[in-house]
Coordinates of C-alpha atoms in Angstrom, one line a residue:
M1137 CA 324.3 -64.9 224.5
G1138 CA 322.3 -68.0 223.5
A1139 CA 323.6 -70.1 226.4
V1140 CA 321.8 -68.0 229.0
S1141 CA 318.2 -66.7 229.5
P1142 CA 318.5 -63.3 231.2
K1143 CA 315.7 -60.7 231.6
D1144 CA 318.2 -58.0 230.7
A1145 CA 321.4 -58.5 228.7
S1146 CA 324.0 -56.4 227.0
D1147 CA 326.8 -57.0 224.6
D1148 CA 329.0 -55.1 222.2
A1149 CA 329.0 -55.7 218.4
E1150 CA 331.2 -54.4 215.7
I1151 CA 329.7 -54.3 212.2
D1152 CA 331.6 -53.2 209.2
F1153 CA 329.3 -51.2 206.8
T1154 CA 332.0 -49.7 204.7
R1155 CA 331.2 -52.1 201.8
N1156 CA 327.4 -51.6 202.2
R1157 CA 325.8 -49.9 199.2
W1158 CA 324.4 -47.2 201.5
A1159 CA 327.7 -46.3 203.1
G1160 CA 328.1 -42.6 203.2
A1161 CA 324.4 -42.0 203.0
R1162 CA 322.0 -40.8 205.7
V1163 CA 320.1 -43.8 207.0
E1164 CA 317.5 -44.7 209.7
V1165 CA 318.5 -47.7 211.8
R1166 CA 316.5 -49.8 214.2
L1167 CA 317.9 -52.6 216.4
V1168 CA 315.8 -55.8 216.3
A1169 CA 316.0 -58.3 219.2
T1170 CA 314.4 -61.8 219.1
D1171 CA 314.0 -63.8 222.3
G1172 CA 313.9 -67.6 222.8
A1173 CA 310.1 -67.6 222.4
G1174 CA 310.4 -66.0 219.0
Q1175 CA 309.1 -62.6 220.2
V1176 CA 310.5 -59.7 218.3
G1177 CA 311.3 -56.2 219.8
Y1178 CA 312.3 -53.0 218.0
S1179 CA 314.4 -50.1 219.3
E1180 CA 313.6 -46.5 218.6
P1181 CA 314.9 -45.3 215.2
H1182 CA 318.3 -43.7 215.0
V1183 CA 319.2 -41.5 212.1
F1184 CA 322.9 -41.0 211.2
V1185 CA 325.3 -41.2 208.2
L1186 CA 326.4 -44.7 207.7
P1187 CA 330.3 -44.8 207.9
E1188 CA 332.1 -45.1 204.6
K1189 CA 335.6 -46.1 203.8
L1190 CA 338.0 -43.2 203.8
L1191 CA 339.6 -43.0 200.3
L1192 CA 342.4 -40.6 199.5
Q1193 CA 343.3 -41.6 195.9
P1194 CA 341.2 -39.8 193.2
L1195 CA 341.0 -42.9 191.1
A1196 CA 339.8 -45.0 194.0
K1197 CA 337.1 -42.4 194.8
A1198 CA 336.0 -42.4 191.2
V1199 CA 335.6 -46.2 191.1
Q1200 CA 333.8 -46.2 194.4
D1201 CA 331.3 -43.7 193.0
I1202 CA 330.7 -46.0 190.0
R1203 CA 330.3 -49.0 192.3
V1204 CA 327.7 -47.2 194.5
T1205 CA 325.8 -45.9 191.5
I1206 CA 325.3 -49.4 190.2
L1207 CA 324.5 -51.0 193.6
R1208 CA 321.9 -48.4 194.6
E1209 CA 319.9 -49.0 191.4
D1210 CA 317.0 -51.5 192.1
A1211 CA 314.8 -50.9 189.0
P1212 CA 314.5 -53.9 186.6
Y1213 CA 315.7 -54.0 183.0
E1214 CA 313.1 -53.3 180.3
D1215 CA 311.6 -56.4 178.7
S1216 CA 313.6 -57.6 175.7
P1217 CA 312.1 -57.2 172.2
P1218 CA 310.5 -60.3 170.7
G1219 CA 313.0 -62.6 169.1
E1220 CA 316.1 -61.1 170.8
D1221 CA 316.4 -64.2 173.1
A1222 CA 316.6 -66.3 170.0
L1223 CA 319.9 -64.8 168.8
T1224 CA 322.6 -67.2 168.0
A1225 CA 325.8 -67.5 170.1
G1226 CA 327.7 -65.6 167.4
A1227 CA 325.4 -62.6 167.7
Y1228 CA 325.8 -62.5 171.5
F1229 CA 328.1 -59.4 171.5
V1230 CA 326.2 -57.8 168.7
S1231 CA 323.2 -57.5 171.1
A1232 CA 325.3 -56.1 174.0
T1233 CA 324.4 -52.5 173.1
Q1234 CA 320.7 -53.4 172.9
R1235 CA 321.0 -55.0 176.4
L1236 CA 322.6 -51.9 177.9
A1237 CA 319.9 -49.7 176.3
R1238 CA 317.3 -51.7 178.3
A1239 CA 319.2 -51.3 181.6
P1240 CA 317.9 -48.9 184.3
D1241 CA 319.5 -45.5 184.7
G1242 CA 322.0 -46.4 187.4
V1243 CA 323.5 -49.2 185.4
Q1244 CA 323.7 -47.0 182.3
R1245 CA 325.4 -44.2 184.2
G1246 CA 327.8 -46.7 185.7
A1247 CA 328.8 -48.0 182.2
V1248 CA 329.3 -44.4 180.9
M1249 CA 331.4 -43.6 184.0
L1250 CA 333.6 -46.6 183.4
E1251 CA 334.0 -45.6 179.7
A1252 CA 335.1 -42.1 180.9
V1253 CA 337.5 -43.4 183.6
T1254 CA 339.3 -45.8 181.1
Y1255 CA 339.6 -43.2 178.3
Q1256 CA 343.2 -42.8 177.1
A1257 CA 344.4 -45.3 179.7
P1258 CA 348.2 -45.0 178.9
L1259 CA 348.2 -41.4 180.0
Y1260 CA 346.6 -42.0 183.4
F1261 CA 347.2 -45.6 184.6
K1262 CA 350.4 -46.7 186.2
D1263 CA 348.9 -50.0 187.4
I1264 CA 347.8 -52.2 184.6
L1265 CA 345.8 -54.4 186.9
V1266 CA 343.5 -51.4 187.8
Y1267 CA 342.9 -50.7 184.2
T1268 CA 342.2 -54.3 183.2
G1269 CA 339.9 -54.7 186.2
L1270 CA 337.9 -51.6 185.1
R1271 CA 337.7 -52.9 181.5
A1272 CA 336.5 -56.3 182.7
A1273 CA 333.8 -54.6 184.8
Q1274 CA 332.7 -52.5 181.8
H1275 CA 332.4 -55.7 179.8
E1276 CA 330.3 -57.4 182.5
L1277 CA 327.9 -54.5 182.6
T1278 CA 327.6 -54.4 178.9
V1279 CA 326.5 -58.1 178.6
A1280 CA 324.4 -58.2 181.8
D1281 CA 320.7 -59.0 181.1
S1282 CA 319.2 -58.2 184.5
I1283 CA 319.8 -56.0 187.5
Q1284 CA 321.0 -59.1 189.4
Q1285 CA 323.6 -59.8 186.8
A1286 CA 324.7 -56.2 186.7
K1287 CA 325.2 -56.1 190.5
Q1288 CA 327.5 -59.1 190.2
V1289 CA 330.2 -56.7 189.1
E1290 CA 330.5 -55.4 192.8
P1291 CA 333.3 -57.7 194.0
L1292 CA 335.4 -56.8 191.0
L1293 CA 334.9 -53.1 191.5
W1294 CA 335.6 -53.3 195.2
S1295 CA 338.9 -55.1 194.5
V1296 CA 339.8 -52.3 192.0
V1297 CA 339.0 -49.7 194.7
L1298 CA 341.3 -51.3 197.2
R1299 CA 344.0 -51.8 194.6
A1300 CA 343.8 -48.1 193.4
E1301 CA 343.9 -46.9 197.0
Y1302 CA 346.5 -49.2 198.6
G1303 CA 348.5 -50.4 195.6
T1304 CA 350.3 -53.6 196.0
A1305 CA 349.4 -53.6 199.7
A1306 CA 345.8 -54.3 198.8
D1307 CA 346.2 -58.0 198.6
A1308 CA 348.2 -58.1 201.8
L1309 CA 345.5 -56.1 203.5
S1310 CA 342.8 -58.6 202.4
A1311 CA 344.9 -61.5 203.6
L1312 CA 345.5 -59.7 207.0
L1313 CA 341.7 -59.1 207.4
A1314 CA 340.9 -62.7 206.5
A1315 CA 343.5 -64.0 208.9
R1316 CA 342.2 -61.8 211.7
K1317 CA 338.6 -63.0 211.1
A1318 CA 339.6 -66.6 211.2
L1319 CA 341.6 -66.2 214.4
E1320 CA 338.8 -64.2 216.0
E1321 CA 336.2 -66.8 215.2
A1322 CA 338.4 -69.6 216.5
L1323 CA 338.9 -67.7 219.8
R1324 CA 335.2 -67.0 220.1
D1325 CA 334.1 -70.5 219.3
G1326 CA 336.7 -72.2 221.7
A1327 CA 338.6 -74.0 218.9
S1328 CA 341.4 -76.5 219.8
E1329 CA 344.8 -75.4 221.0
E1330 CA 346.4 -76.7 217.7
E1331 CA 343.9 -74.8 215.6
I1332 CA 344.4 -71.5 217.4
A1333 CA 348.1 -71.9 217.2
R1334 CA 347.9 -72.5 213.5
L1335 CA 345.7 -69.5 213.0
M1336 CA 347.9 -67.3 215.2
E1337 CA 350.9 -68.2 213.1
A1338 CA 348.9 -67.3 209.9
F1339 CA 347.9 -63.9 211.4
K1340 CA 351.5 -63.1 212.4
N1341 CA 352.7 -64.0 208.9
A1342 CA 349.9 -61.9 207.3
A1343 CA 350.7 -58.9 209.6
Q1344 CA 354.4 -59.1 208.7
R1345 CA 353.7 -59.3 205.0
Y1346 CA 351.4 -56.3 205.2
V1347 CA 354.0 -54.2 207.0
A1348 CA 356.6 -55.3 204.4
A1349 CA 354.2 -54.4 201.5
K1350 CA 353.5 -51.0 203.0
M1351 CA 357.2 -50.4 203.4
A1352 CA 357.9 -51.4 199.8
E1353 CA 355.2 -49.1 198.6
A1354 CA 356.6 -46.2 200.6
L1355 CA 360.1 -46.9 199.2
A1356 CA 358.7 -47.0 195.7
N1357 CA 357.1 -43.6 196.4
G1358 CA 360.4 -42.0 197.3
M1359 CA 360.9 -42.6 201.0
E1360 CA 364.5 -43.2 202.0
A1361 CA 365.5 -46.8 202.7
P1362 CA 366.1 -47.7 206.4
P1363 CA 369.7 -48.4 207.5
D1364 CA 371.0 -51.8 206.6
D1365 CA 371.3 -52.8 210.2
T1366 CA 367.6 -52.0 211.0
D1367 CA 365.9 -55.0 212.3
S1368 CA 362.9 -56.3 210.2
A1369 CA 359.4 -56.6 211.4
Q1370 CA 359.9 -60.3 211.9
Q1371 CA 362.6 -59.9 214.5
G1372 CA 362.6 -58.6 218.1
G1373 CA 363.8 -55.2 217.1
G1374 CA 361.3 -54.6 214.3
P1375 CA 359.6 -51.5 213.4
S1376 CA 358.5 -49.6 216.5
L1377 CA 355.0 -48.3 216.3
G1378 CA 354.6 -45.4 218.7
G1379 CA 357.5 -46.6 220.9
Q1380 CA 356.1 -50.2 221.1
D1381 CA 358.0 -52.9 219.3
F1382 CA 355.8 -54.5 216.6
S1383 CA 357.0 -58.0 217.3
D1384 CA 356.4 -57.5 221.0
M1385 CA 352.7 -56.8 220.2
L1386 CA 352.5 -60.0 218.2
D1387 CA 354.3 -61.9 220.9
A1388 CA 351.9 -60.5 223.5
L1389 CA 348.9 -61.7 221.4
Q1390 CA 350.4 -65.1 221.1
D1391 CA 351.0 -65.3 224.9
L1392 CA 347.3 -64.4 225.4
T1393 CA 346.1 -67.1 223.0
E1394 CA 348.4 -69.7 224.5
T1395 CA 347.3 -69.0 228.1
G1396 CA 343.6 -69.0 227.4
S1397 CA 343.0 -65.2 227.9
T1398 CA 340.4 -65.2 225.1
E1399 CA 338.8 -61.8 225.7
Q1400 CA 342.1 -60.0 226.0
A1401 CA 343.4 -61.7 223.0
R1402 CA 340.4 -60.7 220.9
Q1403 CA 340.7 -57.1 222.0
L1404 CA 344.4 -56.9 221.2
L1405 CA 343.8 -58.7 217.9
A1406 CA 341.3 -55.9 217.0
D1407 CA 343.6 -53.2 218.1
I1408 CA 346.6 -54.5 216.2
T1409 CA 344.6 -54.9 213.0
N1410 CA 343.1 -51.4 213.3
M1411 CA 346.5 -49.9 213.9
L1412 CA 347.9 -51.7 210.8
E1413 CA 345.0 -50.6 208.6
N1414 CA 345.8 -47.0 209.5
L1415 CA 349.6 -47.4 209.1
E1416 CA 351.3 -44.9 206.9
F1417 CA 355.1 -44.8 206.4
Q1418 CA 356.2 -41.2 206.0
Q1419 CA 359.5 -39.4 205.5
G1420 CA 360.7 -38.8 209.0
S1421 CA 363.9 -37.6 210.6
G1422 CA 365.3 -41.0 210.9
Q1423 CA 365.6 -40.8 214.7
G1424 CA 365.0 -43.7 216.9
D1425 CA 365.5 -47.4 216.2
G1426 CA 362.5 -47.8 214.0
F1427 CA 362.1 -47.3 210.3
P1428 CA 362.0 -43.8 208.9
G1429 CA 358.7 -42.3 210.0
M1430 CA 358.3 -45.0 212.7
P1431 CA 359.8 -43.7 215.9
G1432 CA 361.5 -45.9 218.5
E1433 CA 362.6 -44.3 221.7
P1434 CA 362.3 -40.6 221.3
G1435 CA 365.4 -39.2 219.6
E1436 CA 367.6 -42.0 220.9
S1437 CA 369.1 -45.0 219.1
D1438 CA 371.4 -47.7 220.3
E1439 CA 374.3 -45.7 219.0
D1440 CA 373.4 -42.8 221.2
L1441 CA 373.5 -44.9 224.4
P1442 CA 376.5 -45.2 226.7
Q1443 CA 378.5 -48.3 226.0
E1444 CA 377.4 -50.1 229.2
E1445 CA 373.7 -49.6 228.4
R1446 CA 374.3 -50.6 224.8
E1447 CA 375.9 -53.9 225.9
M1448 CA 373.1 -54.5 228.4
T1449 CA 370.5 -53.9 225.7
E1450 CA 372.2 -56.3 223.3
T1451 CA 372.5 -58.9 226.1
M1452 CA 368.8 -58.5 226.9
R1453 CA 368.0 -59.3 223.3
E1454 CA 370.1 -62.4 223.4
L1455 CA 368.4 -63.6 226.6
S1456 CA 365.0 -62.9 225.2
D1457 CA 365.8 -65.0 222.1
L1458 CA 367.2 -67.8 224.3
L1459 CA 364.1 -67.8 226.5
R1460 CA 361.9 -68.0 223.4
Q1461 CA 363.8 -70.9 221.9
Q1462 CA 363.8 -72.8 225.2
R1463 CA 360.0 -72.3 225.6
E1464 CA 359.4 -73.6 222.1
L1465 CA 361.6 -76.6 222.8
N1466 CA 359.6 -77.2 226.1
D1467 CA 356.4 -77.2 224.1
E1468 CA 357.7 -79.7 221.5
T1469 CA 359.1 -82.0 224.2
L1470 CA 355.6 -82.0 225.9
A1471 CA 354.0 -82.7 222.6
Q1472 CA 356.4 -85.6 222.0
Q1473 CA 355.7 -86.9 225.5
R1474 CA 352.0 -86.9 224.7
G1475 CA 352.6 -88.7 221.4
E1476 CA 351.6 -85.6 219.4
R1477 CA 355.1 -85.1 217.9
R1478 CA 356.6 -87.6 215.5
Q1479 CA 360.2 -88.5 216.4
P1480 CA 361.7 -90.9 213.8
E1481 CA 364.1 -93.4 215.2
G1482 CA 367.5 -94.2 213.7
A1483 CA 368.7 -92.4 210.7
E1484 CA 367.0 -89.3 209.5
T1485 CA 364.2 -89.7 207.0
P1486 CA 364.8 -87.4 204.1
E1487 CA 362.1 -84.9 203.5
G1488 CA 359.8 -86.1 200.7
E1489 CA 360.6 -89.8 201.1
G1490 CA 358.6 -92.4 202.8
G1491 CA 359.4 -94.2 206.0
E1492 CA 357.8 -95.4 209.2
G1493 CA 356.7 -92.5 211.4
F1494 CA 357.1 -89.9 208.6
D1495 CA 354.1 -87.8 207.6
P1496 CA 354.8 -85.4 204.8
D1497 CA 351.7 -83.5 205.7
A1498 CA 352.5 -83.0 209.3
P1499 CA 353.3 -79.5 210.5
D1500 CA 356.9 -78.5 211.0
W1501 CA 356.7 -78.5 214.8
M1502 CA 355.7 -82.2 214.7
R1503 CA 358.8 -83.2 212.8
E1504 CA 362.5 -82.8 213.4
G1505 CA 364.0 -79.4 213.7
G1506 CA 364.1 -77.2 210.5
D1507 CA 367.7 -78.2 209.9
G1508 CA 367.2 -81.9 210.7
Q1509 CA 368.2 -81.7 214.4
S1510 CA 366.6 -83.9 217.0
L1511 CA 365.2 -82.3 220.2
A1512 CA 368.2 -83.5 222.1
E1513 CA 370.6 -81.9 219.6
R1514 CA 368.7 -78.6 219.7
Q1515 CA 368.6 -78.7 223.5
D1516 CA 372.4 -79.2 223.6
E1517 CA 372.8 -76.3 221.2
L1518 CA 370.9 -74.1 223.6
G1519 CA 373.3 -75.2 226.3
N1520 CA 376.2 -74.1 224.1
M1521 CA 374.6 -70.7 223.6
V1522 CA 374.3 -70.3 227.4
E1523 CA 377.9 -71.4 227.8
E1524 CA 379.0 -68.7 225.3
L1525 CA 376.8 -66.2 227.1
A1526 CA 378.6 -67.0 230.4
R1527 CA 382.0 -66.7 228.7
R1528 CA 381.2 -63.2 227.4
H1529 CA 378.9 -61.7 230.0
G1530 CA 379.5 -63.7 233.2
E1531 CA 381.1 -62.1 236.2
G1532 CA 384.5 -63.2 235.0
G1533 CA 383.6 -62.8 231.3
D1534 CA 385.8 -61.5 228.5
S1535 CA 385.7 -57.9 227.2
V1536 CA 383.3 -57.5 224.3
D1537 CA 385.4 -54.9 222.6
G1538 CA 388.8 -55.7 224.0
G1539 CA 388.8 -52.3 225.7
E1540 CA 390.5 -51.2 228.8
E1541 CA 389.4 -52.4 232.2
G1542 CA 386.2 -50.8 233.3
E1543 CA 385.4 -49.5 229.9
G1544 CA 383.3 -51.4 227.4
T1545 CA 383.6 -54.8 229.1
G1546 CA 381.0 -57.4 228.7
G1547 CA 381.9 -59.2 231.9
G1548 CA 379.8 -58.9 235.1
L1549 CA 376.5 -58.3 233.4
L1550 CA 375.0 -61.7 234.4
D1551 CA 375.1 -63.9 237.4
E1552 CA 377.7 -66.6 236.5
E1553 CA 376.4 -69.2 239.0
L1554 CA 372.9 -68.8 237.6
L1555 CA 374.2 -69.2 234.1
E1556 CA 376.1 -72.4 235.1
S1557 CA 373.0 -73.8 236.7
I1558 CA 371.0 -73.1 233.5
E1559 CA 373.6 -74.8 231.4
R1560 CA 373.6 -77.9 233.7
A1561 CA 369.8 -78.1 233.5
Q1562 CA 369.9 -77.9 229.7
R1563 CA 372.6 -80.6 229.5
R1564 CA 370.6 -82.9 231.7
A1565 CA 367.5 -82.3 229.6
S1566 CA 369.5 -83.1 226.4
R1567 CA 370.7 -86.4 227.9
A1568 CA 367.2 -87.3 229.0
L1569 CA 365.9 -86.6 225.5
E1570 CA 368.6 -88.9 224.1
D1571 CA 367.5 -91.6 226.5
G1572 CA 363.9 -91.1 225.5
N1573 CA 362.9 -89.9 229.0
E1574 CA 360.7 -86.9 228.2
L1575 CA 359.4 -86.4 231.8
R1576 CA 362.9 -86.0 233.2
A1577 CA 363.7 -83.7 230.2
L1578 CA 360.7 -81.5 230.9
R1579 CA 361.6 -81.1 234.6
N1580 CA 365.1 -79.8 233.6
Q1581 CA 363.7 -77.7 230.8
E1582 CA 361.3 -76.0 233.2
Q1583 CA 364.2 -75.3 235.6
A1584 CA 366.2 -73.7 232.8
T1585 CA 363.2 -71.7 231.7
R1586 CA 362.6 -70.3 235.2
Q1587 CA 366.2 -69.4 235.7
L1588 CA 366.5 -67.8 232.2
R1589 CA 363.4 -65.7 233.2
E1590 CA 365.0 -64.7 236.5
L1591 CA 368.2 -63.7 234.6
A1592 CA 366.3 -61.6 232.1
E1593 CA 364.2 -59.9 234.8
G1594 CA 367.3 -59.0 236.8
L1595 CA 369.0 -57.5 233.7
A1596 CA 365.9 -55.5 232.8
E1597 CA 365.8 -54.0 236.2
A1598 CA 369.5 -53.1 236.0
L1599 CA 369.0 -51.5 232.6
D1600 CA 366.0 -49.4 233.8
A1601 CA 368.1 -48.3 236.8
A1602 CA 371.0 -47.3 234.7
R1603 CA 368.8 -45.2 232.4
E1604 CA 367.0 -43.5 235.2
E1605 CA 370.3 -42.7 236.8
R1606 CA 371.6 -41.2 233.6
V1607 CA 368.6 -39.1 232.5
G1608 CA 366.1 -39.1 235.5
D1609 CA 362.4 -39.8 235.5
D1610 CA 361.4 -36.2 234.6
D1611 CA 363.7 -36.1 231.6
I1612 CA 362.3 -39.4 230.3
R1613 CA 358.8 -38.1 230.6
R1614 CA 359.7 -34.8 228.9
A1615 CA 361.4 -36.6 226.1
A1616 CA 358.3 -38.7 225.4
E1617 CA 356.1 -35.6 225.5
Q1618 CA 358.4 -33.7 223.1
A1619 CA 358.3 -36.6 220.6
A1620 CA 354.6 -36.1 219.9
D1621 CA 352.6 -33.1 218.8
P1622 CA 349.3 -32.0 220.6
F1623 CA 347.4 -34.5 218.4
G1624 CA 349.6 -37.4 219.5
N1625 CA 351.5 -37.5 216.2
S1626 CA 355.2 -38.3 216.4
S1627 CA 357.5 -35.4 215.7
T1628 CA 359.6 -37.8 213.5
G1629 CA 356.8 -37.8 210.9
G1630 CA 355.4 -41.2 211.7
I1631 CA 352.3 -42.3 213.7
D1632 CA 352.1 -42.9 217.4
D1633 CA 349.8 -45.7 218.3
S1634 CA 351.1 -46.1 221.9
N1635 CA 347.8 -44.8 223.3
S1636 CA 345.6 -46.8 220.9
V1637 CA 347.1 -50.3 221.2
D1638 CA 346.7 -51.6 224.8
V1639 CA 349.3 -54.3 225.1
P1640 CA 348.7 -56.4 228.2
D1641 CA 351.2 -55.9 231.0
E1642 CA 354.3 -58.1 230.7
A1643 CA 354.0 -59.1 234.4
E1644 CA 350.4 -60.2 233.9
R1645 CA 351.3 -62.3 230.9
Q1646 CA 354.2 -63.7 232.7
R1647 CA 352.0 -64.8 235.6
A1648 CA 349.8 -66.7 233.3
K1649 CA 352.9 -68.4 231.7
D1650 CA 354.2 -69.2 235.2
I1651 CA 350.9 -71.0 236.0
L1652 CA 351.1 -72.9 232.8
D1653 CA 354.7 -73.9 233.4
E1654 CA 353.9 -75.0 236.9
L1655 CA 351.0 -77.2 235.6
R1656 CA 353.3 -78.7 233.0
Q1657 CA 355.9 -79.5 235.7
R1658 CA 353.4 -81.1 238.0
Y1659 CA 352.0 -83.1 235.1
G1660 CA 355.5 -84.4 234.4
D1661 CA 356.3 -85.1 238.1
T1662 CA 353.2 -86.9 239.3
L1663 CA 352.7 -90.7 238.9
D1664 CA 349.1 -90.7 240.2
E1665 CA 346.8 -91.3 237.3
D1666 CA 343.9 -89.4 238.8
E1667 CA 346.0 -86.3 239.4
R1668 CA 347.5 -86.6 235.9
E1669 CA 344.1 -86.7 234.4
Y1670 CA 343.0 -83.7 236.4
L1671 CA 346.1 -81.7 235.4
E1672 CA 345.6 -82.7 231.8
R1673 CA 342.1 -81.2 231.9
L1674 CA 343.6 -78.0 233.3
L1675 CA 346.2 -77.9 230.6
D1676 CA 343.5 -78.4 227.9
R1677 CA 341.9 -75.2 229.2
F1678 CA 345.0 -73.3 228.2

């Protein structure tokens, strides 16, 4: 709030005290406020127990007790006897016992506790890294010569606590929290669009690695493996957390960062991170389309649906993927039009070799496609995908399963005229890209994007109507209620975070995207320099 000078102001702050040495202890807290003139004000004291990290593993709890015992000791070491400082380097470890004898009580107790915890290690330690970390901490305490040196063991002990509690997921959790912090700071400080996009990608990768690590840990502990056809967390049908698709949450977060909805993005970022920190894979009934212990739709998988709904669901996924790829291509075309994307001319420049216009350090999106395709080739490939979609699901489309007429047919799901219009726009965009006319390509790409969105919205409405007709609104609500116990826990044995993660409404996010698409189209259409400059400033705000 440094940019304003109010008489009264309020704000929310979230401070993590779980690593503080007084975590778990009863403390007296005062808030301190300093105004622009340097005047300091104090709140009334509040007494409460400082929150501590919830640990379930006995070894993690024991190491945390050792860590706190050392950190809460403030007394100095006793003075060293005359002549001890003059010991030769070879006698350094000989004097270690003497140094520990001069340590204050807290440090000595910590050393004894470490000795006890590591006693007969082969009988108790499954993770060699936990054991070696504790032995290293014990050595550091033994050779410390001051209370400041003794307390330098804290980062090592904290890492051991996390490793003992979370296992191999500990490193993934640390990476997740670091990625969240970096993205949150970038959103708060108004970083550039490129920086936020880079940090958003880093957070998505960290979140996906953490879920994968937790799943691997659960499998190692005896949980049954998910079916081979279960989608991964990195795809659209990934693990459903409380009935919400994990990838959809990440996509919603990315939408918010791209459209400048900073506060909503920061809130969703915090919600997703908190949900992941509390994530536990449990042995469930295997119902739903999520992983075991991670329910999808209550008691219903794709195989349970009528064939028509199953085909509509699969087609919806195809459309969503097409729309995502088309939007990515739109962004890259706009970047190339602005001169931000490198487009080598002539033959492809092999990766790792020199060449004019080639930057080995440039991010992937500024180069050719991942398989060496140009923008024009990728756009033409999307046109082929739409053509295939029209062949299978257009009003005169082929049967998906080759079944009898009226049963299991893929034809008639999508508006054939709209599909043809989308394909024509994509072909025109591809030709424009071949000719180097990015503005004309952008206009046609935006048309294809709008019509793909219309197609997806129409199919989604038809799918909702089909399901309501089959089971009815009351049955849908009852099924959702029966899937959770009175505490909100899923009956499949997993966790239900549908009430704790507030994913912004799809329509609201779509409106923001529509505005952004419209600004981009106008930017590409206008020839007036003043208007282009104004539109570019608006686009920069996104």
